[in-house]
Coordinates of C-alpha atoms in Angstrom, one line a residue:
Chain A
M30 CA 201.5 -158.4 99.0
T31 CA 203.7 -156.6 96.6
T32 CA 203.5 -159.5 94.1
T33 CA 199.7 -159.3 93.9
L34 CA 199.9 -155.6 93.4
N35 CA 202.3 -155.8 90.5
W36 CA 200.8 -158.9 89.0
K37 CA 197.5 -157.4 88.0
P38 CA 198.6 -154.4 86.1
A39 CA 201.1 -156.5 84.2
L40 CA 198.4 -158.9 83.2
R41 CA 196.3 -156.0 82.1
H42 CA 199.0 -154.6 80.0
V43 CA 199.7 -158.0 78.3
F44 CA 196.0 -158.3 77.6
M45 CA 195.8 -154.8 76.2
I46 CA 198.9 -155.2 74.0
L47 CA 197.6 -158.4 72.5
F48 CA 194.2 -156.9 72.0
S49 CA 195.5 -153.7 70.4
F50 CA 197.6 -155.8 68.1
L51 CA 194.5 -157.8 67.1
M52 CA 192.6 -154.6 66.4
V53 CA 195.3 -153.1 64.2
Y54 CA 196.6 -156.3 62.6
P55 CA 194.2 -156.0 59.6
I56 CA 195.4 -152.5 58.9
V57 CA 199.1 -153.4 59.3
W58 CA 198.6 -156.4 57.0
W59 CA 196.8 -154.1 54.6
I60 CA 199.9 -151.8 54.3
G61 CA 202.0 -154.8 53.5
A62 CA 199.5 -156.3 51.1
S63 CA 199.3 -153.2 49.1
L64 CA 202.9 -153.9 48.1
K65 CA 202.6 -157.6 47.4
D66 CA 202.1 -159.2 44.1
S67 CA 199.0 -161.4 43.5
T68 CA 200.7 -164.7 44.3
E69 CA 201.9 -163.5 47.7
L70 CA 198.8 -161.6 48.6
S71 CA 197.1 -164.3 50.7
S72 CA 200.0 -164.9 53.0
P73 CA 199.4 -163.6 56.6
G74 CA 202.9 -162.2 56.8
I75 CA 203.2 -158.5 56.8
F76 CA 206.2 -157.8 54.6
P77 CA 206.3 -158.5 50.9
S78 CA 209.3 -160.3 49.6
V79 CA 209.8 -157.8 46.8
P80 CA 207.8 -154.5 47.3
Q81 CA 205.6 -154.0 44.2
W82 CA 205.5 -150.2 44.1
E83 CA 203.8 -150.4 40.7
N84 CA 200.6 -151.5 42.6
F85 CA 200.3 -147.8 43.4
T86 CA 201.3 -146.3 40.1
K87 CA 199.2 -148.8 38.1
G88 CA 196.3 -148.5 40.5
W89 CA 196.5 -144.7 40.3
N90 CA 195.9 -144.9 36.5
S91 CA 193.6 -147.9 36.5
V92 CA 190.5 -146.0 35.4
P93 CA 190.6 -145.4 31.7
G94 CA 190.7 -141.8 30.7
H95 CA 191.2 -140.6 34.3
T96 CA 193.7 -140.8 37.1
F97 CA 193.0 -140.8 40.8
T98 CA 194.3 -137.2 40.8
D99 CA 191.0 -136.2 39.2
F100 CA 189.0 -138.1 41.8
Y101 CA 191.0 -136.7 44.7
L102 CA 190.6 -133.2 43.3
N103 CA 186.8 -133.8 42.9
T104 CA 186.5 -135.1 46.5
F105 CA 188.6 -132.3 48.0
G106 CA 186.7 -129.7 46.0
L107 CA 183.4 -131.1 47.3
E108 CA 184.8 -131.3 50.8
I109 CA 185.9 -127.7 50.8
M110 CA 182.5 -126.4 49.6
V111 CA 180.7 -128.6 52.2
L112 CA 183.0 -127.5 55.0
I113 CA 182.6 -123.8 54.3
A114 CA 178.8 -124.2 54.0
T115 CA 178.7 -126.2 57.3
L116 CA 180.8 -123.8 59.3
L117 CA 178.9 -120.7 58.1
S118 CA 175.4 -122.1 58.8
C119 CA 176.0 -124.3 61.9
T120 CA 177.9 -121.6 63.9
L121 CA 175.2 -119.0 63.2
V122 CA 172.4 -121.4 64.2
A123 CA 174.2 -122.6 67.3
F124 CA 174.8 -119.0 68.4
G125 CA 171.1 -118.3 68.0
F126 CA 170.1 -121.2 70.1
A127 CA 172.8 -120.8 72.8
R128 CA 172.6 -117.0 73.3
L129 CA 169.4 -115.5 72.0
D130 CA 165.9 -115.7 73.5
F131 CA 163.1 -115.8 71.0
P132 CA 159.5 -117.1 70.9
L133 CA 159.2 -120.9 70.5
K134 CA 162.9 -121.4 71.1
K135 CA 162.3 -124.5 73.3
F136 CA 160.0 -126.0 70.7
W137 CA 162.6 -125.6 67.9
F138 CA 165.3 -126.8 70.1
S139 CA 163.4 -130.0 70.8
I140 CA 162.8 -130.4 67.1
L141 CA 166.6 -130.0 66.6
M142 CA 167.1 -132.8 69.1
L143 CA 164.6 -135.0 67.2
T144 CA 166.3 -134.4 63.9
L145 CA 169.5 -135.6 65.5
M146 CA 167.9 -139.1 65.6
M147 CA 166.2 -138.8 62.2
P148 CA 167.1 -141.8 60.0
G149 CA 168.4 -140.1 56.8
Q150 CA 167.3 -142.9 54.6
V151 CA 163.6 -142.1 55.1
L152 CA 164.3 -138.7 53.4
I153 CA 166.4 -139.8 50.5
I154 CA 163.6 -140.5 48.1
P155 CA 161.7 -137.2 48.4
Q156 CA 165.0 -135.3 48.5
Y157 CA 166.1 -137.1 45.4
A158 CA 162.8 -136.2 43.7
L159 CA 163.2 -132.6 44.7
F160 CA 166.8 -132.3 43.5
H161 CA 165.9 -134.1 40.4
Q162 CA 163.2 -131.6 39.6
L163 CA 165.7 -128.8 40.3
G164 CA 168.1 -130.4 37.8
W165 CA 170.8 -130.8 40.5
V166 CA 171.5 -134.5 39.9
N167 CA 175.1 -135.0 38.8
T168 CA 176.2 -131.8 40.4
Y169 CA 177.6 -131.2 43.9
L170 CA 174.6 -129.0 44.9
P171 CA 172.7 -131.9 46.7
F172 CA 175.6 -131.9 49.1
V173 CA 176.4 -128.2 49.4
V174 CA 172.9 -126.8 49.8
P175 CA 171.8 -129.0 52.6
H176 CA 175.0 -128.2 54.5
L177 CA 174.4 -124.5 53.8
L178 CA 171.1 -125.0 55.7
A179 CA 172.7 -126.7 58.6
G180 CA 171.6 -130.1 57.4
G181 CA 173.3 -132.8 55.3
A182 CA 175.6 -135.5 56.8
G183 CA 175.7 -134.7 60.5
G184 CA 174.3 -131.1 60.4
S185 CA 172.1 -131.3 63.5
F186 CA 174.9 -133.0 65.4
F187 CA 177.3 -130.1 64.6
V188 CA 174.7 -127.5 65.7
F189 CA 174.2 -129.4 68.9
L190 CA 177.9 -129.8 69.5
L191 CA 178.4 -126.0 69.0
I192 CA 175.5 -125.1 71.2
Q193 CA 176.9 -127.2 74.0
F194 CA 180.3 -125.5 73.6
I195 CA 179.0 -121.9 73.3
R196 CA 176.9 -122.4 76.5
G197 CA 180.2 -122.9 78.3
V198 CA 181.5 -119.5 77.1
P199 CA 180.9 -117.0 79.9
K200 CA 177.9 -114.7 79.2
E201 CA 179.6 -111.8 80.9
L202 CA 181.7 -111.4 77.8
D203 CA 178.6 -110.8 75.8
E204 CA 177.3 -108.3 78.3
S205 CA 180.5 -106.2 78.2
A206 CA 180.6 -106.3 74.4
K207 CA 177.0 -105.2 74.4
I208 CA 177.9 -102.2 76.6
D209 CA 180.6 -101.3 74.1
G210 CA 177.9 -101.1 71.5
C211 CA 178.5 -104.5 69.8
S212 CA 175.6 -105.9 67.8
W213 CA 174.4 -109.5 68.1
F214 CA 176.4 -110.3 65.0
G215 CA 179.4 -108.5 66.4
I216 CA 179.2 -110.6 69.6
F217 CA 178.9 -113.7 67.5
W218 CA 181.8 -112.9 65.3
R219 CA 184.2 -111.1 67.6
V220 CA 183.5 -112.6 71.0
V221 CA 182.0 -116.0 70.8
M222 CA 183.5 -117.5 67.6
P223 CA 187.1 -116.9 68.6
L224 CA 186.5 -118.6 71.9
A225 CA 184.6 -121.5 70.2
F226 CA 187.5 -122.3 68.1
P227 CA 188.1 -125.8 69.5
A228 CA 184.5 -126.8 68.8
V229 CA 184.8 -125.4 65.3
V230 CA 187.8 -127.6 64.7
T231 CA 185.9 -130.6 66.0
V232 CA 183.0 -129.8 63.6
T233 CA 185.4 -129.4 60.7
I234 CA 187.0 -132.8 61.4
F235 CA 183.8 -134.8 61.6
C236 CA 182.2 -132.9 58.7
F237 CA 185.3 -133.8 56.6
L238 CA 185.2 -137.5 57.7
W239 CA 181.5 -138.1 57.3
N240 CA 181.4 -136.5 53.9
W241 CA 184.4 -138.5 52.8
D242 CA 182.5 -141.7 53.7
D243 CA 179.1 -140.6 52.5
F244 CA 179.1 -143.3 49.9
L245 CA 175.3 -143.7 49.5
G246 CA 174.9 -139.9 48.8
H247 CA 177.7 -139.9 46.2
L248 CA 176.2 -143.1 44.7
L249 CA 172.8 -141.4 44.3
Y250 CA 173.7 -138.0 43.0
I251 CA 177.0 -138.4 41.0
N252 CA 176.6 -140.3 37.7
T253 CA 179.4 -139.4 35.4
V254 CA 183.0 -140.5 35.9
D255 CA 184.4 -137.0 35.5
K256 CA 182.6 -136.0 38.7
Y257 CA 183.4 -139.2 40.6
T258 CA 184.6 -139.1 44.2
V259 CA 187.3 -141.4 45.5
G260 CA 184.8 -143.8 47.0
L261 CA 182.9 -144.2 43.7
A262 CA 186.1 -144.6 41.8
L263 CA 187.2 -147.4 44.1
R264 CA 183.9 -149.1 43.7
M265 CA 184.2 -148.9 40.0
I266 CA 187.7 -150.5 39.8
N267 CA 186.4 -153.1 42.3
D268 CA 183.5 -154.0 40.0
S269 CA 185.5 -154.0 36.8
Q270 CA 188.8 -155.7 37.7
S271 CA 189.6 -159.3 38.1
A272 CA 191.0 -160.8 41.3
A273 CA 194.4 -160.7 39.8
E274 CA 194.6 -157.0 40.5
W275 CA 193.8 -157.1 44.2
G276 CA 197.2 -155.6 44.9
Q277 CA 196.3 -152.4 43.0
L278 CA 192.8 -152.3 44.6
L279 CA 194.2 -152.6 48.1
A280 CA 196.9 -150.0 47.3
M281 CA 194.3 -147.5 46.1
S282 CA 192.0 -148.3 49.1
L283 CA 194.9 -147.7 51.4
V284 CA 195.6 -144.3 49.8
S285 CA 191.9 -143.4 50.3
I286 CA 192.2 -143.6 54.1
I287 CA 195.3 -141.4 54.3
P288 CA 193.4 -138.1 54.6
A289 CA 191.3 -139.4 57.6
T290 CA 194.5 -140.8 59.2
L291 CA 196.4 -137.5 58.8
V292 CA 193.5 -135.6 60.2
F293 CA 193.4 -138.0 63.2
I294 CA 197.2 -137.8 63.8
F295 CA 197.4 -134.1 63.8
L296 CA 194.2 -133.2 65.5
Q297 CA 193.8 -136.0 67.9
K298 CA 193.1 -133.8 70.9
Y299 CA 190.0 -132.4 69.2
F300 CA 188.7 -135.9 68.4
V301 CA 188.6 -137.1 71.9
D302 CA 187.2 -133.9 73.2
G303 CA 184.5 -133.8 70.6
I304 CA 183.4 -137.4 71.3
A305 CA 183.6 -137.3 75.0
T306 CA 181.9 -133.9 75.6
T307 CA 178.9 -134.6 73.5
G308 CA 178.7 -138.4 74.1
I309 CA 178.1 -138.9 70.4
K310 CA 180.2 -141.3 68.5
G311 CA 182.5 -140.3 65.7
Chain B
M7 CA 173.0 -98.0 80.5
N8 CA 170.1 -100.3 80.0
R9 CA 172.5 -103.2 79.9
S10 CA 174.0 -102.6 83.2
T11 CA 170.7 -102.4 85.0
T12 CA 169.8 -105.8 83.5
T13 CA 173.0 -107.2 84.8
L14 CA 172.2 -105.9 88.3
A15 CA 168.7 -107.3 88.0
Q16 CA 170.1 -110.7 87.1
A17 CA 172.2 -110.6 90.2
A18 CA 169.3 -109.7 92.3
P19 CA 167.6 -112.5 94.3
S20 CA 164.3 -112.4 92.5
P21 CA 165.1 -112.7 88.8
K22 CA 161.4 -113.2 88.0
K23 CA 160.6 -109.6 88.9
S24 CA 163.0 -108.2 86.4
S25 CA 161.3 -110.0 83.5
Y26 CA 158.2 -107.8 84.2
F27 CA 160.3 -104.8 83.3
K28 CA 162.0 -106.3 80.4
S29 CA 160.7 -108.0 77.3
R30 CA 160.4 -111.7 77.7
W31 CA 162.7 -112.3 74.8
N32 CA 166.0 -110.4 74.4
A33 CA 166.1 -110.8 70.6
P34 CA 162.9 -112.2 69.0
L35 CA 163.8 -111.1 65.5
A36 CA 167.6 -111.6 65.7
G37 CA 167.0 -115.0 67.1
Y38 CA 165.0 -116.1 64.1
L39 CA 167.6 -114.6 61.8
F40 CA 170.4 -116.6 63.4
I41 CA 168.5 -119.9 63.3
S42 CA 167.0 -119.3 59.9
P43 CA 169.4 -121.5 57.9
W44 CA 168.5 -124.4 60.1
L45 CA 164.8 -123.5 60.2
I46 CA 164.6 -123.3 56.4
G47 CA 166.6 -126.5 56.1
F48 CA 164.3 -128.3 58.5
L49 CA 161.1 -127.2 56.8
V50 CA 162.3 -127.7 53.2
L51 CA 164.7 -130.6 53.5
T52 CA 163.3 -132.6 56.5
A53 CA 159.6 -131.8 57.4
Y54 CA 158.3 -131.4 53.9
P55 CA 160.1 -134.4 52.4
L56 CA 158.9 -136.5 55.3
F57 CA 155.3 -135.8 54.5
L58 CA 156.0 -135.9 50.8
S59 CA 157.3 -139.4 51.1
L60 CA 154.3 -140.4 53.2
Y61 CA 152.1 -139.1 50.3
Y62 CA 154.3 -140.9 47.7
S63 CA 153.9 -144.1 49.6
F64 CA 150.2 -144.1 48.6
T65 CA 150.9 -143.5 44.9
D66 CA 152.6 -145.4 42.1
Y67 CA 155.1 -142.6 41.7
T68 CA 158.0 -143.1 39.3
L69 CA 160.2 -140.3 38.1
M70 CA 159.0 -140.8 34.5
Q71 CA 155.2 -140.9 34.7
P72 CA 152.6 -138.7 36.4
M73 CA 151.7 -140.3 39.7
Q74 CA 148.4 -141.8 40.6
W75 CA 146.9 -142.3 44.1
I76 CA 146.6 -146.0 44.6
G77 CA 145.6 -146.1 48.3
S78 CA 147.2 -148.6 50.5
R79 CA 148.1 -151.0 47.7
N80 CA 151.8 -150.5 48.1
Y81 CA 151.6 -151.5 51.7
E82 CA 149.3 -154.5 51.0
R83 CA 151.8 -155.7 48.4
I84 CA 154.7 -155.3 50.7
F85 CA 153.2 -157.2 53.6
T86 CA 151.4 -160.0 51.6
A87 CA 153.3 -160.6 48.3
D88 CA 156.9 -159.4 48.7
P89 CA 159.4 -162.1 49.7
K90 CA 162.3 -159.7 49.3
F91 CA 160.7 -157.4 51.9
I92 CA 160.5 -160.4 54.4
Q93 CA 164.0 -161.4 53.6
S94 CA 165.6 -158.0 53.9
A95 CA 163.7 -157.2 57.1
K96 CA 164.8 -160.5 58.6
V97 CA 168.5 -159.9 57.7
T98 CA 168.3 -156.4 59.1
V99 CA 166.8 -157.4 62.4
M100 CA 169.4 -160.2 62.7
Y101 CA 172.1 -157.7 62.0
V102 CA 170.8 -155.2 64.5
L103 CA 170.2 -157.8 67.2
A104 CA 173.8 -159.2 66.8
S105 CA 175.9 -156.1 66.0
V106 CA 174.5 -153.6 68.5
P107 CA 174.9 -155.7 71.7
L108 CA 178.2 -157.1 70.7
K109 CA 179.6 -153.7 69.9
L110 CA 178.3 -152.1 73.2
I111 CA 179.6 -155.0 75.3
A112 CA 183.0 -155.0 73.6
A113 CA 183.2 -151.2 74.1
L114 CA 182.2 -151.5 77.8
L115 CA 184.5 -154.3 78.7
V116 CA 187.6 -152.8 77.0
A117 CA 186.8 -149.4 78.4
M118 CA 186.8 -150.9 81.9
V119 CA 190.1 -152.6 81.4
L120 CA 191.5 -149.5 79.9
S121 CA 190.3 -147.2 82.6
K122 CA 192.5 -149.0 85.1
A123 CA 195.6 -148.9 83.0
V124 CA 197.3 -145.6 83.6
K125 CA 200.4 -146.1 81.7
G126 CA 200.1 -146.4 77.9
I127 CA 196.4 -145.5 77.9
G128 CA 196.9 -143.1 75.0
F129 CA 198.6 -145.8 72.9
Y130 CA 195.9 -148.4 73.5
R131 CA 193.1 -145.9 73.0
T132 CA 194.6 -144.8 69.7
A133 CA 195.0 -148.4 68.5
I134 CA 191.5 -149.3 69.4
Y135 CA 189.9 -146.1 68.2
F136 CA 191.6 -146.2 64.8
P137 CA 189.4 -148.9 63.2
S138 CA 186.2 -146.9 63.9
L139 CA 187.8 -143.9 62.3
I140 CA 188.2 -145.5 58.9
G141 CA 185.8 -148.4 59.2
G142 CA 182.9 -146.8 57.3
S143 CA 185.0 -146.2 54.2
I144 CA 184.8 -148.1 50.9
G145 CA 188.5 -148.8 51.3
V146 CA 188.0 -150.9 54.5
S147 CA 185.0 -152.7 52.9
L148 CA 187.3 -153.8 50.1
L149 CA 189.9 -154.9 52.6
W150 CA 187.3 -156.9 54.4
R151 CA 186.3 -158.6 51.1
N152 CA 189.8 -159.7 50.6
I153 CA 190.5 -160.9 54.2
F154 CA 187.5 -163.1 54.3
G155 CA 187.7 -164.4 50.8
V156 CA 188.6 -168.0 50.1
D157 CA 192.2 -167.1 49.6
G158 CA 192.1 -164.4 52.3
I159 CA 194.4 -164.3 55.3
F160 CA 191.7 -165.2 57.7
N161 CA 191.7 -168.7 56.3
K162 CA 195.5 -168.8 56.5
L163 CA 195.4 -167.7 60.1
I164 CA 192.9 -170.2 61.3
A165 CA 194.7 -173.0 59.3
V166 CA 197.4 -172.6 61.9
F167 CA 194.9 -173.8 64.5
G168 CA 193.9 -176.7 62.2
I169 CA 190.6 -175.2 61.2
E170 CA 189.7 -175.7 57.6
G171 CA 188.8 -172.4 55.9
K172 CA 186.0 -171.6 53.5
S173 CA 184.9 -168.6 51.6
W174 CA 183.2 -166.7 54.4
I175 CA 181.8 -164.1 52.1
T176 CA 180.2 -166.4 49.5
N177 CA 178.8 -168.8 52.1
P178 CA 175.2 -167.8 53.1
D179 CA 175.7 -169.0 56.7
T180 CA 178.7 -166.8 57.4
A181 CA 178.4 -163.8 55.1
L182 CA 176.3 -161.7 57.5
G183 CA 178.7 -162.7 60.3
T184 CA 181.7 -161.1 58.5
L185 CA 179.7 -157.8 58.2
I186 CA 178.7 -158.0 61.8
L187 CA 182.4 -158.5 62.7
L188 CA 183.3 -155.4 60.6
T189 CA 180.8 -153.4 62.6
V190 CA 181.9 -154.7 66.0
W191 CA 185.6 -154.1 65.0
Q192 CA 184.6 -150.4 65.0
F193 CA 183.6 -150.3 68.7
G194 CA 186.5 -147.8 69.5
S195 CA 184.5 -144.6 69.3
T196 CA 181.8 -146.0 71.6
M197 CA 184.6 -147.1 73.9
V198 CA 186.0 -143.6 74.1
I199 CA 182.6 -142.3 75.2
F200 CA 182.4 -145.1 77.9
L201 CA 185.9 -144.3 79.0
A202 CA 185.0 -140.7 79.5
G203 CA 181.9 -141.8 81.4
L204 CA 183.8 -144.2 83.7
K205 CA 186.1 -141.3 84.7
Q206 CA 183.1 -139.4 85.9
I207 CA 182.2 -142.0 88.5
P208 CA 183.4 -140.8 91.9
N209 CA 186.0 -143.1 93.3
D210 CA 184.5 -142.9 96.9
L211 CA 181.5 -144.9 95.7
Y212 CA 183.9 -147.9 95.1
E213 CA 185.8 -147.2 98.3
A214 CA 182.7 -147.0 100.4
S215 CA 181.3 -150.2 98.9
S216 CA 184.5 -152.2 99.4
V217 CA 184.4 -151.1 103.1
D218 CA 180.9 -152.6 103.1
G219 CA 182.4 -155.8 101.7
A220 CA 181.2 -155.6 98.1
N221 CA 183.3 -157.6 95.6
K222 CA 184.2 -156.6 92.0
I223 CA 181.2 -158.2 90.4
V224 CA 178.7 -156.6 92.9
Q225 CA 180.4 -153.3 92.3
F226 CA 180.0 -153.6 88.5
F227 CA 176.3 -154.3 88.7
R228 CA 175.6 -151.9 91.6
I229 CA 177.9 -149.0 90.8
T230 CA 179.5 -149.1 87.3
L231 CA 176.5 -150.1 85.3
P232 CA 173.9 -147.8 87.0
M233 CA 176.3 -144.8 86.9
L234 CA 177.0 -145.5 83.2
S235 CA 173.5 -146.3 82.2
P236 CA 172.5 -142.9 80.9
I237 CA 175.4 -143.0 78.4
L238 CA 174.7 -146.6 77.6
Y239 CA 171.1 -145.8 77.0
F240 CA 171.9 -143.0 74.6
N241 CA 174.5 -145.0 72.7
L242 CA 172.1 -148.0 72.5
I243 CA 169.5 -145.8 70.8
M244 CA 172.0 -144.2 68.4
A245 CA 173.6 -147.6 67.6
V246 CA 170.1 -149.2 66.8
I247 CA 169.2 -146.3 64.5
N248 CA 172.5 -146.6 62.7
A249 CA 172.3 -150.3 62.4
F250 CA 168.9 -150.2 60.8
Q251 CA 170.4 -148.1 58.0
M252 CA 173.4 -150.2 57.3
F253 CA 174.3 -150.0 53.7
T254 CA 177.8 -149.5 52.5
S255 CA 179.5 -152.7 53.6
A256 CA 176.6 -154.9 52.5
F257 CA 176.6 -153.1 49.1
V258 CA 180.4 -153.3 48.6
I259 CA 181.5 -156.5 50.3
T260 CA 178.7 -158.9 49.4
N261 CA 176.3 -156.9 47.3
G262 CA 173.4 -158.4 49.2
G263 CA 174.5 -162.0 48.4
P264 CA 175.0 -164.9 48.6
M265 CA 171.4 -166.0 48.2
N266 CA 170.3 -162.6 49.7
A267 CA 171.9 -163.6 53.0
T268 CA 173.2 -160.0 53.5
Y269 CA 170.4 -158.3 51.6
V270 CA 169.8 -155.5 54.2
Y271 CA 166.8 -153.4 54.2
A272 CA 168.6 -150.3 53.0
M273 CA 169.8 -152.2 49.9
Y274 CA 166.3 -153.3 49.1
L275 CA 165.1 -149.7 49.5
Y276 CA 167.9 -148.5 47.2
E277 CA 167.2 -151.1 44.6
R278 CA 163.5 -150.4 44.4
A279 CA 164.0 -146.6 44.3
F280 CA 167.1 -146.2 42.2
S281 CA 167.4 -149.3 40.0
R282 CA 163.7 -149.7 39.3
Y283 CA 162.7 -146.1 40.0
E284 CA 159.6 -147.3 41.9
L285 CA 159.7 -144.3 44.2
G286 CA 156.1 -144.8 45.5
Y287 CA 156.7 -148.3 46.5
A288 CA 160.1 -147.5 47.9
S289 CA 158.6 -144.6 49.9
A290 CA 156.3 -147.1 51.5
L291 CA 159.3 -149.2 52.4
A292 CA 161.0 -146.1 53.8
W293 CA 158.0 -145.4 56.0
I294 CA 157.9 -148.9 57.3
M295 CA 161.6 -148.5 58.2
L296 CA 160.8 -145.2 60.0
V297 CA 158.0 -146.8 62.0
A298 CA 160.2 -149.8 62.9
I299 CA 163.0 -147.4 64.1
V300 CA 160.6 -145.3 66.1
A301 CA 159.1 -148.4 67.6
A302 CA 162.5 -149.8 68.6
T303 CA 163.4 -146.4 70.1
L304 CA 160.2 -146.2 72.0
L305 CA 160.6 -149.8 73.2
I306 CA 164.1 -149.0 74.5
S307 CA 163.0 -145.8 76.2
Y308 CA 160.1 -147.6 77.7
T309 CA 162.3 -150.2 79.3
S310 CA 164.8 -147.5 80.3
K311 CA 162.9 -146.7 83.5
Y312 CA 163.9 -150.1 84.8
W313 CA 167.6 -149.8 84.1
V314 CA 168.6 -146.3 83.4
F315 CA 169.7 -144.5 86.6
Y316 CA 169.8 -140.7 87.0
E317 CA 171.6 -139.1 89.9
T318 CA 168.6 -137.1 90.7
D319 CA 166.7 -140.3 91.6
T320 CA 166.0 -140.6 95.3
G321 CA 168.2 -143.0 97.1
G322 CA 170.9 -145.2 95.6
K323 CA 168.5 -147.7 94.0
K324 CA 167.1 -148.0 90.6
R325 CA 163.6 -146.6 90.1
K326 CA 160.9 -149.2 89.9

């Protein structure tokens, strides 16, 4: 009896360990490969015989006239603007939907739910035409302005996530703040927002990640190398370099996933909460 | 003072009555102020562009010249004289039909194994989730291009088993497969959702059914699957919508090739609109995509009444 009881979990763990290894093997190999020279690159072994640190230094400077420092500064600058815009707009909108009653609220809420499923690619052409007429092409405005209007990459999702969270904050707190003479904005800012902090962190994380990976958007609106984001720079060295420099390309690609990885490591709790409570994938 | 009476009225057994004494809405103006960013964004950046692109699709709009109304000519050309449309639609449908079920099945199976493993669950979950965290990036697409190239490690690994390798990315028969594999590899986030869903299923359902003599397979089809079906349903729809729009990996790994074997619909849309600047024609393509996505979503929601189970349903059986 005891053997059958112990046998199954052990088997399950063996399976899970093998499976987890299979899942992360490409990434582990990637780390090793970024330090290999080109002759060694195609070996399935993880460790390079002699670590080629120059893959990183040469790769960092592989775009003529620029270094990856520029591209990271560009990307982080864009991200900061987008994050501030998103947090401002989405929290206000979510508070409105979660706490206030106004005419046609149900109607607008169902529209919000519909936009959650709206395929963004249907809108890129008219949006591009609009931003083109406004002279916003090759600026970061096509990313910042939609986020300021609770749109952009994942906007409706963030509003939805915040609504769900704010609904869980006890309404009695609003009531007592109201008695104390607090305005709606005061309730939003002093009562609800501090309590909605975990949801705000989740929104920040996903907004950061999705904008980091918004390759099509960057490709459309950013044309000159001095404004390039990391993704565009990677694509450029991918197109221009020969196979001999795979090591550098893999090294730079590896660096480009470090921000997401750090966010994940330090804020893991918020990830799982965010995914699980809304049922929407990350 | 006014506030406290409302609180009392809310606690009273007939809340309807209180609404006669109070305005129907507690903050009609403030409400619109709060949602105004979204409302303006929706009207200006979603609703208006949506109809604008419908209008464009009946014109010969390019960014350079004044546009002309050409009726349904764009659509006629797309459906009768555009082999690239047929090819990209075919590739996209194949990609959707392969990647979505594989991803969901992988997520469900691994979630079920993982939900039983108490020790080490955090470690496994992290390892499996991580690929989906970074999978959409250019970096991973470049990695994939290297792994499945002719000198890539994938060939070296299968050589151990005596299988002769080939260039998976430059072979028209296998190129799409490598992209599908990249998508399926990212099943971790879906798995986390399923894992949360599995935890919600009350254990006494399983206990009661095993008393009645149900085995594991019966339990899976009669308890696990029905209880998880609302989550499965929602994820199926979102996965289909996303799969239709697949762009980055096809653009970076294979650039639509070889021989258009990975020329997904979004790439065709991109090429028409932003390489050739035929925005009118591309808008027609975009609307066809929208109609296809809406049709797929409606089809799924139509079938959902046969397989999606809500706890409010009467009895323990699926609705017919």
